[in-house]
């Protein structure tokens, strides 16, 4: 088959991360970037956005979902919330990063093989805040424990867009660490795919000011709602820039080789 024209990567960042990735994705869509039909890899918060877009949902379908009290010891709490949005749906265009409790290694699950609700629950199970989630015979935790984005596991494509809620100096110490790790992953990706293009989108100072530097602020629903429209505007700007860069490379899937 011909190479995919576009692949999306959505990183972690709590409830704020869902609002941010969904806002950027909506802005990119407005600018004409076909994010909803592109294969998408999601980590933690990003797995919710990847799943929602694949199923034709938007942030409006996620914004009123309950946020469990943290820390929570209730097994399955995240899966029950996720099923309010996704039901038992699966989707082959989604992949999700998790970490095995047994091995401590990352695993990428395909959304066509398991209910998306289970995958996002596992990928969002932050140690100390939510219990691990079982998929098949294994227990899994937040994919962000391995990498905030797992961009190195992204689908091969002519162009990859990485939406990274936690990356960058404006997000404080946590953002500096996440950003440094992401830069290393991007360099490895570029080395393996020298002919492809990759774009990283991350929060600006206005959004960082809303969130602050306390990790638990990432789970504040009001902060999330405030970030979303700013993320949308940022997505539109980035989309217009990417469209200009891609003017000579149409987004439509090429014919089978």
mmCIF file of C-alpha atoms in Angstrom:
data_model
loop_
_atom_site.group_PDB
_atom_site.id
_atom_site.type_symbol
_atom_site.label_atom_id
_atom_site.label_comp_id
_atom_site.label_asym_id
_atom_site.label_seq_id
_atom_site.Cartn_x
_atom_site.Cartn_y
_atom_site.Cartn_z
ATOM 1 C CA UNK A 1 0.000 0.000 0.000
ATOM 2 C CA UNK A 2 1.028 3.629 -0.480
ATOM 3 C CA UNK A 3 2.494 5.418 2.500
ATOM 4 C CA UNK A 4 -0.017 7.163 4.745
ATOM 5 C CA UNK A 5 -0.002 10.924 4.077
ATOM 6 C CA UNK A 6 -0.563 11.794 7.751
ATOM 7 C CA UNK A 7 -0.295 10.242 11.207
ATOM 8 C CA UNK A 8 -1.249 11.874 14.494
ATOM 9 C CA UNK A 9 0.322 11.506 17.952
ATOM 10 C CA UNK A 10 -1.511 12.806 21.033
ATOM 11 C CA UNK A 11 0.357 12.988 24.343
ATOM 12 C CA UNK A 12 -0.663 12.817 27.979
ATOM 13 C CA UNK A 13 -1.607 15.548 30.422
ATOM 14 C CA UNK A 14 -4.649 14.732 32.532
ATOM 15 C CA UNK A 15 -8.032 16.361 31.998
ATOM 16 C CA UNK A 16 -6.252 19.478 30.765
ATOM 17 C CA UNK A 17 -4.411 17.280 28.266
ATOM 18 C CA UNK A 18 -7.707 16.019 26.856
ATOM 19 C CA UNK A 19 -8.925 19.597 26.423
ATOM 20 C CA UNK A 20 -5.643 20.672 24.867
ATOM 21 C CA UNK A 21 -5.246 17.814 22.398
ATOM 22 C CA UNK A 22 -8.916 17.962 21.415
ATOM 23 C CA UNK A 23 -8.728 21.732 20.960
ATOM 24 C CA UNK A 24 -5.632 21.569 18.786
ATOM 25 C CA UNK A 25 -7.176 18.740 16.742
ATOM 26 C CA UNK A 26 -10.342 20.771 16.188
ATOM 27 C CA UNK A 27 -8.288 23.757 15.066
ATOM 28 C CA UNK A 28 -6.247 21.635 12.683
ATOM 29 C CA UNK A 29 -9.498 20.278 11.255
ATOM 30 C CA UNK A 30 -10.829 23.786 10.694
ATOM 31 C CA UNK A 31 -7.637 24.579 8.780
ATOM 32 C CA UNK A 32 -8.221 21.563 6.542
ATOM 33 C CA UNK A 33 -5.917 18.972 8.128
ATOM 34 C CA UNK A 34 -7.715 15.570 8.026
ATOM 35 C CA UNK A 35 -6.860 14.533 11.570
ATOM 36 C CA UNK A 36 -10.003 12.476 12.164
ATOM 37 C CA UNK A 37 -9.203 10.001 9.389
ATOM 38 C CA UNK A 38 -5.463 9.762 10.089
ATOM 39 C CA UNK A 39 -4.085 6.849 12.124
ATOM 40 C CA UNK A 40 -3.585 8.108 15.676
ATOM 41 C CA UNK A 41 -1.417 7.033 18.582
ATOM 42 C CA UNK A 42 -2.613 8.211 21.983
ATOM 43 C CA UNK A 43 -0.930 8.202 25.356
ATOM 44 C CA UNK A 44 -2.938 8.788 28.533
ATOM 45 C CA UNK A 45 -5.053 11.918 27.904
ATOM 46 C CA UNK A 46 -4.182 11.682 24.233
ATOM 47 C CA UNK A 47 -5.797 8.261 24.004
ATOM 48 C CA UNK A 48 -9.161 9.850 24.846
ATOM 49 C CA UNK A 49 -8.786 12.384 22.043
ATOM 50 C CA UNK A 50 -7.555 9.799 19.525
ATOM 51 C CA UNK A 51 -10.517 7.552 20.364
ATOM 52 C CA UNK A 52 -13.072 10.340 20.283
ATOM 53 C CA UNK A 53 -11.969 11.649 16.899
ATOM 54 C CA UNK A 54 -11.910 8.177 15.361
ATOM 55 C CA UNK A 55 -15.520 7.659 16.504
ATOM 56 C CA UNK A 56 -16.700 11.019 15.180
ATOM 57 C CA UNK A 57 -16.922 12.621 18.622
ATOM 58 C CA UNK A 58 -15.609 15.982 19.786
ATOM 59 C CA UNK A 59 -14.572 17.679 23.015
ATOM 60 C CA UNK A 60 -18.240 18.497 23.623
ATOM 61 C CA UNK A 61 -18.812 14.760 24.072
ATOM 62 C CA UNK A 62 -16.044 14.510 26.688
ATOM 63 C CA UNK A 63 -16.162 17.777 28.597
ATOM 64 C CA UNK A 64 -18.955 16.782 30.992
ATOM 65 C CA UNK A 65 -17.643 13.317 31.829
ATOM 66 C CA UNK A 66 -17.047 13.010 35.576
ATOM 67 C CA UNK A 67 -13.547 13.336 36.981
ATOM 68 C CA UNK A 68 -13.076 10.757 39.752
ATOM 69 C CA UNK A 69 -11.800 11.919 43.153
ATOM 70 C CA UNK A 70 -8.047 11.486 43.213
ATOM 71 C CA UNK A 71 -6.468 9.338 44.413
ATOM 72 C CA UNK A 72 -9.022 6.633 43.663
ATOM 73 C CA UNK A 73 -8.787 2.976 44.681
ATOM 74 C CA UNK A 74 -11.919 1.879 42.816
ATOM 75 C CA UNK A 75 -10.997 -0.736 40.224
ATOM 76 C CA UNK A 76 -12.447 0.030 36.809
ATOM 77 C CA UNK A 77 -13.397 3.616 37.623
ATOM 78 C CA UNK A 78 -11.781 5.048 34.480
ATOM 79 C CA UNK A 79 -13.241 2.349 32.237
ATOM 80 C CA UNK A 80 -16.750 3.057 33.518
ATOM 81 C CA UNK A 81 -16.314 6.736 32.733
ATOM 82 C CA UNK A 82 -14.841 5.983 29.310
ATOM 83 C CA UNK A 83 -17.768 3.732 28.422
ATOM 84 C CA UNK A 84 -20.106 6.686 28.882
ATOM 85 C CA UNK A 85 -18.472 8.178 25.789
ATOM 86 C CA UNK A 86 -17.184 5.198 23.815
ATOM 87 C CA UNK A 87 -19.379 2.282 24.845
ATOM 88 C CA UNK A 88 -17.855 -0.979 23.584
ATOM 89 C CA UNK A 89 -16.592 0.566 20.350
ATOM 90 C CA UNK A 90 -13.343 -0.504 18.739
ATOM 91 C CA UNK A 91 -11.475 1.258 15.917
ATOM 92 C CA UNK A 92 -8.513 0.071 13.845
ATOM 93 C CA UNK A 93 -7.262 3.622 13.292
ATOM 94 C CA UNK A 94 -6.373 4.063 16.967
ATOM 95 C CA UNK A 95 -3.383 2.718 18.871
ATOM 96 C CA UNK A 96 -2.721 3.320 22.542
ATOM 97 C CA UNK A 97 0.419 3.284 24.672
ATOM 98 C CA UNK A 98 0.372 1.521 28.051
ATOM 99 C CA UNK A 99 2.956 0.109 30.462
ATOM 100 C CA UNK A 100 2.831 -3.457 31.745
ATOM 101 C CA UNK A 101 2.773 -3.753 35.530
ATOM 102 C CA UNK A 102 4.504 -7.121 35.264
ATOM 103 C CA UNK A 103 7.400 -6.204 32.986
ATOM 104 C CA UNK A 104 7.590 -2.429 33.332
ATOM 105 C CA UNK A 105 7.818 -2.234 29.543
ATOM 106 C CA UNK A 106 5.724 -0.265 27.119
ATOM 107 C CA UNK A 107 3.142 -1.991 24.991
ATOM 108 C CA UNK A 108 1.172 -0.558 22.089
ATOM 109 C CA UNK A 109 -2.379 -1.909 21.863
ATOM 110 C CA UNK A 110 -4.372 -1.676 18.647
ATOM 111 C CA UNK A 111 -7.823 -0.155 18.926
ATOM 112 C CA UNK A 112 -9.325 -2.675 16.564
ATOM 113 C CA UNK A 113 -8.530 -5.515 18.955
ATOM 114 C CA UNK A 114 -9.958 -4.221 22.248
ATOM 115 C CA UNK A 115 -12.702 -1.819 23.374
ATOM 116 C CA UNK A 116 -11.352 1.720 23.297
ATOM 117 C CA UNK A 117 -12.800 2.283 26.777
ATOM 118 C CA UNK A 118 -10.451 -0.345 28.193
ATOM 119 C CA UNK A 119 -7.448 1.016 26.332
ATOM 120 C CA UNK A 120 -7.921 4.605 27.494
ATOM 121 C CA UNK A 121 -8.557 3.405 31.056
ATOM 122 C CA UNK A 122 -5.261 1.524 31.110
ATOM 123 C CA UNK A 123 -3.330 4.304 29.399
ATOM 124 C CA UNK A 124 -4.663 6.835 31.925
ATOM 125 C CA UNK A 125 -4.107 4.818 35.107
ATOM 126 C CA UNK A 126 -1.522 7.077 36.743
ATOM 127 C CA UNK A 127 0.277 5.149 39.514
ATOM 128 C CA UNK A 128 -0.771 6.470 42.904
ATOM 129 C CA UNK A 129 -3.883 8.128 41.492
ATOM 130 C CA UNK A 130 -5.798 5.279 39.847
ATOM 131 C CA UNK A 131 -5.402 1.482 40.051
ATOM 132 C CA UNK A 132 -4.024 -0.477 37.077
ATOM 133 C CA UNK A 133 -6.526 -1.654 34.495
ATOM 134 C CA UNK A 134 -6.753 -5.196 33.172
ATOM 135 C CA UNK A 135 -6.657 -5.943 29.452
ATOM 136 C CA UNK A 136 -6.746 -9.623 28.620
ATOM 137 C CA UNK A 137 -4.573 -11.397 31.157
ATOM 138 C CA UNK A 138 -2.390 -8.431 32.098
ATOM 139 C CA UNK A 139 -2.509 -5.317 34.254
ATOM 140 C CA UNK A 140 -1.459 -2.034 32.716
ATOM 141 C CA UNK A 141 -0.814 1.547 33.805
ATOM 142 C CA UNK A 142 -0.444 4.982 32.257
ATOM 143 C CA UNK A 143 1.604 4.944 29.058
ATOM 144 C CA UNK A 144 3.078 8.259 30.161
ATOM 145 C CA UNK A 145 5.212 6.347 32.643
ATOM 146 C CA UNK A 146 7.263 5.301 29.610
ATOM 147 C CA UNK A 147 6.929 8.381 27.423
ATOM 148 C CA UNK A 148 4.632 11.397 27.336
ATOM 149 C CA UNK A 149 3.946 10.770 23.639
ATOM 150 C CA UNK A 150 5.678 7.559 22.442
ATOM 151 C CA UNK A 151 6.278 9.307 19.136
ATOM 152 C CA UNK A 152 8.868 6.670 18.277
ATOM 153 C CA UNK A 153 5.964 4.208 17.921
ATOM 154 C CA UNK A 154 3.930 6.413 15.570
ATOM 155 C CA UNK A 155 2.627 5.044 12.283
ATOM 156 C CA UNK A 156 4.897 5.638 9.327
ATOM 157 C CA UNK A 157 3.602 8.563 7.286
ATOM 158 C CA UNK A 158 4.797 11.331 5.006
ATOM 159 C CA UNK A 159 3.883 13.799 7.743
ATOM 160 C CA UNK A 160 3.449 13.288 11.493
ATOM 161 C CA UNK A 161 1.859 15.832 13.835
ATOM 162 C CA UNK A 162 2.661 15.470 17.528
ATOM 163 C CA UNK A 163 0.403 17.257 20.012
ATOM 164 C CA UNK A 164 2.272 17.314 23.341
ATOM 165 C CA UNK A 165 0.400 18.917 26.276
ATOM 166 C CA UNK A 166 3.237 18.507 28.768
ATOM 167 C CA UNK A 167 6.240 19.454 26.655
ATOM 168 C CA UNK A 168 8.134 22.717 26.858
ATOM 169 C CA UNK A 169 9.735 25.089 29.325
ATOM 170 C CA UNK A 170 6.540 27.082 29.810
ATOM 171 C CA UNK A 171 5.056 24.056 31.595
ATOM 172 C CA UNK A 172 7.626 24.323 34.399
ATOM 173 C CA UNK A 173 9.980 21.564 35.620
ATOM 174 C CA UNK A 174 7.633 18.801 34.453
ATOM 175 C CA UNK A 175 7.485 20.350 30.996
ATOM 176 C CA UNK A 176 11.233 20.748 30.750
ATOM 177 C CA UNK A 177 11.795 17.073 31.520
ATOM 178 C CA UNK A 178 9.019 15.917 29.186
ATOM 179 C CA UNK A 179 10.240 18.261 26.475
ATOM 180 C CA UNK A 180 13.826 17.025 26.697
ATOM 181 C CA UNK A 181 12.726 13.396 26.438
ATOM 182 C CA UNK A 182 10.447 14.214 23.530
ATOM 183 C CA UNK A 183 13.239 15.983 21.669
ATOM 184 C CA UNK A 184 15.313 12.800 21.900
ATOM 185 C CA UNK A 185 12.417 10.747 20.551
ATOM 186 C CA UNK A 186 11.940 13.223 17.710
ATOM 187 C CA UNK A 187 15.606 12.993 16.775
ATOM 188 C CA UNK A 188 15.413 9.206 16.656
ATOM 189 C CA UNK A 189 12.253 9.405 14.551
ATOM 190 C CA UNK A 190 13.854 11.870 12.124
ATOM 191 C CA UNK A 191 16.910 9.639 11.822
ATOM 192 C CA UNK A 192 14.741 6.652 10.857
ATOM 193 C CA UNK A 193 12.472 8.680 8.535
ATOM 194 C CA UNK A 194 14.688 11.276 6.846
ATOM 195 C CA UNK A 195 12.244 11.886 3.991
ATOM 196 C CA UNK A 196 9.241 12.552 6.240
ATOM 197 C CA UNK A 197 8.153 15.722 8.047
ATOM 198 C CA UNK A 198 7.259 15.981 11.714
ATOM 199 C CA UNK A 199 5.651 18.861 13.585
ATOM 200 C CA UNK A 200 5.434 19.237 17.361
ATOM 201 C CA UNK A 201 2.670 21.393 18.845
ATOM 202 C CA UNK A 202 2.841 22.273 22.543
ATOM 203 C CA UNK A 203 1.175 24.775 24.901
ATOM 204 C CA UNK A 204 2.098 28.445 24.825
ATOM 205 C CA UNK A 205 2.580 30.764 27.792
ATOM 206 C CA UNK A 206 -1.083 31.776 27.978
ATOM 207 C CA UNK A 207 -2.130 28.166 28.452
ATOM 208 C CA UNK A 208 0.697 27.426 30.864
ATOM 209 C CA UNK A 209 -0.407 30.369 33.002
ATOM 210 C CA UNK A 210 -3.885 28.863 33.292
ATOM 211 C CA UNK A 211 -2.574 25.449 34.278
ATOM 212 C CA UNK A 212 0.245 26.437 36.622
ATOM 213 C CA UNK A 213 2.955 24.029 37.738
ATOM 214 C CA UNK A 214 1.133 21.791 40.256
ATOM 215 C CA UNK A 215 0.742 18.312 38.724
ATOM 216 C CA UNK A 216 -2.769 17.816 40.148
ATOM 217 C CA UNK A 217 -3.901 20.998 38.371
ATOM 218 C CA UNK A 218 -3.869 18.897 35.220
ATOM 219 C CA UNK A 219 -7.024 17.213 36.549
ATOM 220 C CA UNK A 220 -8.919 20.464 37.153
ATOM 221 C CA UNK A 221 -11.987 20.560 34.918
ATOM 222 C CA UNK A 222 -12.296 24.359 35.010
ATOM 223 C CA UNK A 223 -8.708 24.836 33.895
ATOM 224 C CA UNK A 224 -9.345 22.337 31.120
ATOM 225 C CA UNK A 225 -12.349 24.272 29.854
ATOM 226 C CA UNK A 226 -10.294 27.484 29.844
ATOM 227 C CA UNK A 227 -7.446 25.884 27.876
ATOM 228 C CA UNK A 228 -9.618 24.374 25.146
ATOM 229 C CA UNK A 229 -10.472 27.530 23.127
ATOM 230 C CA UNK A 230 -6.848 28.700 23.266
ATOM 231 C CA UNK A 231 -5.744 25.287 22.016
ATOM 232 C CA UNK A 232 -8.281 25.521 19.200
ATOM 233 C CA UNK A 233 -6.855 28.876 18.091
ATOM 234 C CA UNK A 234 -3.353 27.460 18.232
ATOM 235 C CA UNK A 235 -4.465 24.484 16.145
ATOM 236 C CA UNK A 236 -5.896 26.761 13.464
ATOM 237 C CA UNK A 237 -2.626 28.705 13.254
ATOM 238 C CA UNK A 238 -0.562 25.546 13.065
ATOM 239 C CA UNK A 239 -2.935 24.036 10.534
ATOM 240 C CA UNK A 240 -2.619 27.011 8.225
ATOM 241 C CA UNK A 241 1.162 26.803 8.451
ATOM 242 C CA UNK A 242 1.187 23.045 7.812
ATOM 243 C CA UNK A 243 -1.196 23.456 4.884
ATOM 244 C CA UNK A 244 1.219 25.948 3.349
ATOM 245 C CA UNK A 245 4.108 23.525 3.876
ATOM 246 C CA UNK A 246 2.097 20.683 2.341
ATOM 247 C CA UNK A 247 0.795 22.648 -0.644
ATOM 248 C CA UNK A 248 2.635 20.375 -3.080
ATOM 249 C CA UNK A 249 1.735 17.136 -1.258
ATOM 250 C CA UNK A 250 -2.044 16.443 -1.232
ATOM 251 C CA UNK A 251 -3.571 14.861 1.890
ATOM 252 C CA UNK A 252 -5.584 12.259 0.016
ATOM 253 C CA UNK A 253 -4.441 8.668 0.390
ATOM 254 C CA UNK A 254 -2.445 7.600 -2.630
ATOM 255 C CA UNK A 255 -3.363 4.570 -4.732
ATOM 256 C CA UNK A 256 -2.305 1.070 -3.764
ATOM 257 C CA UNK A 257 1.150 0.187 -5.078
#
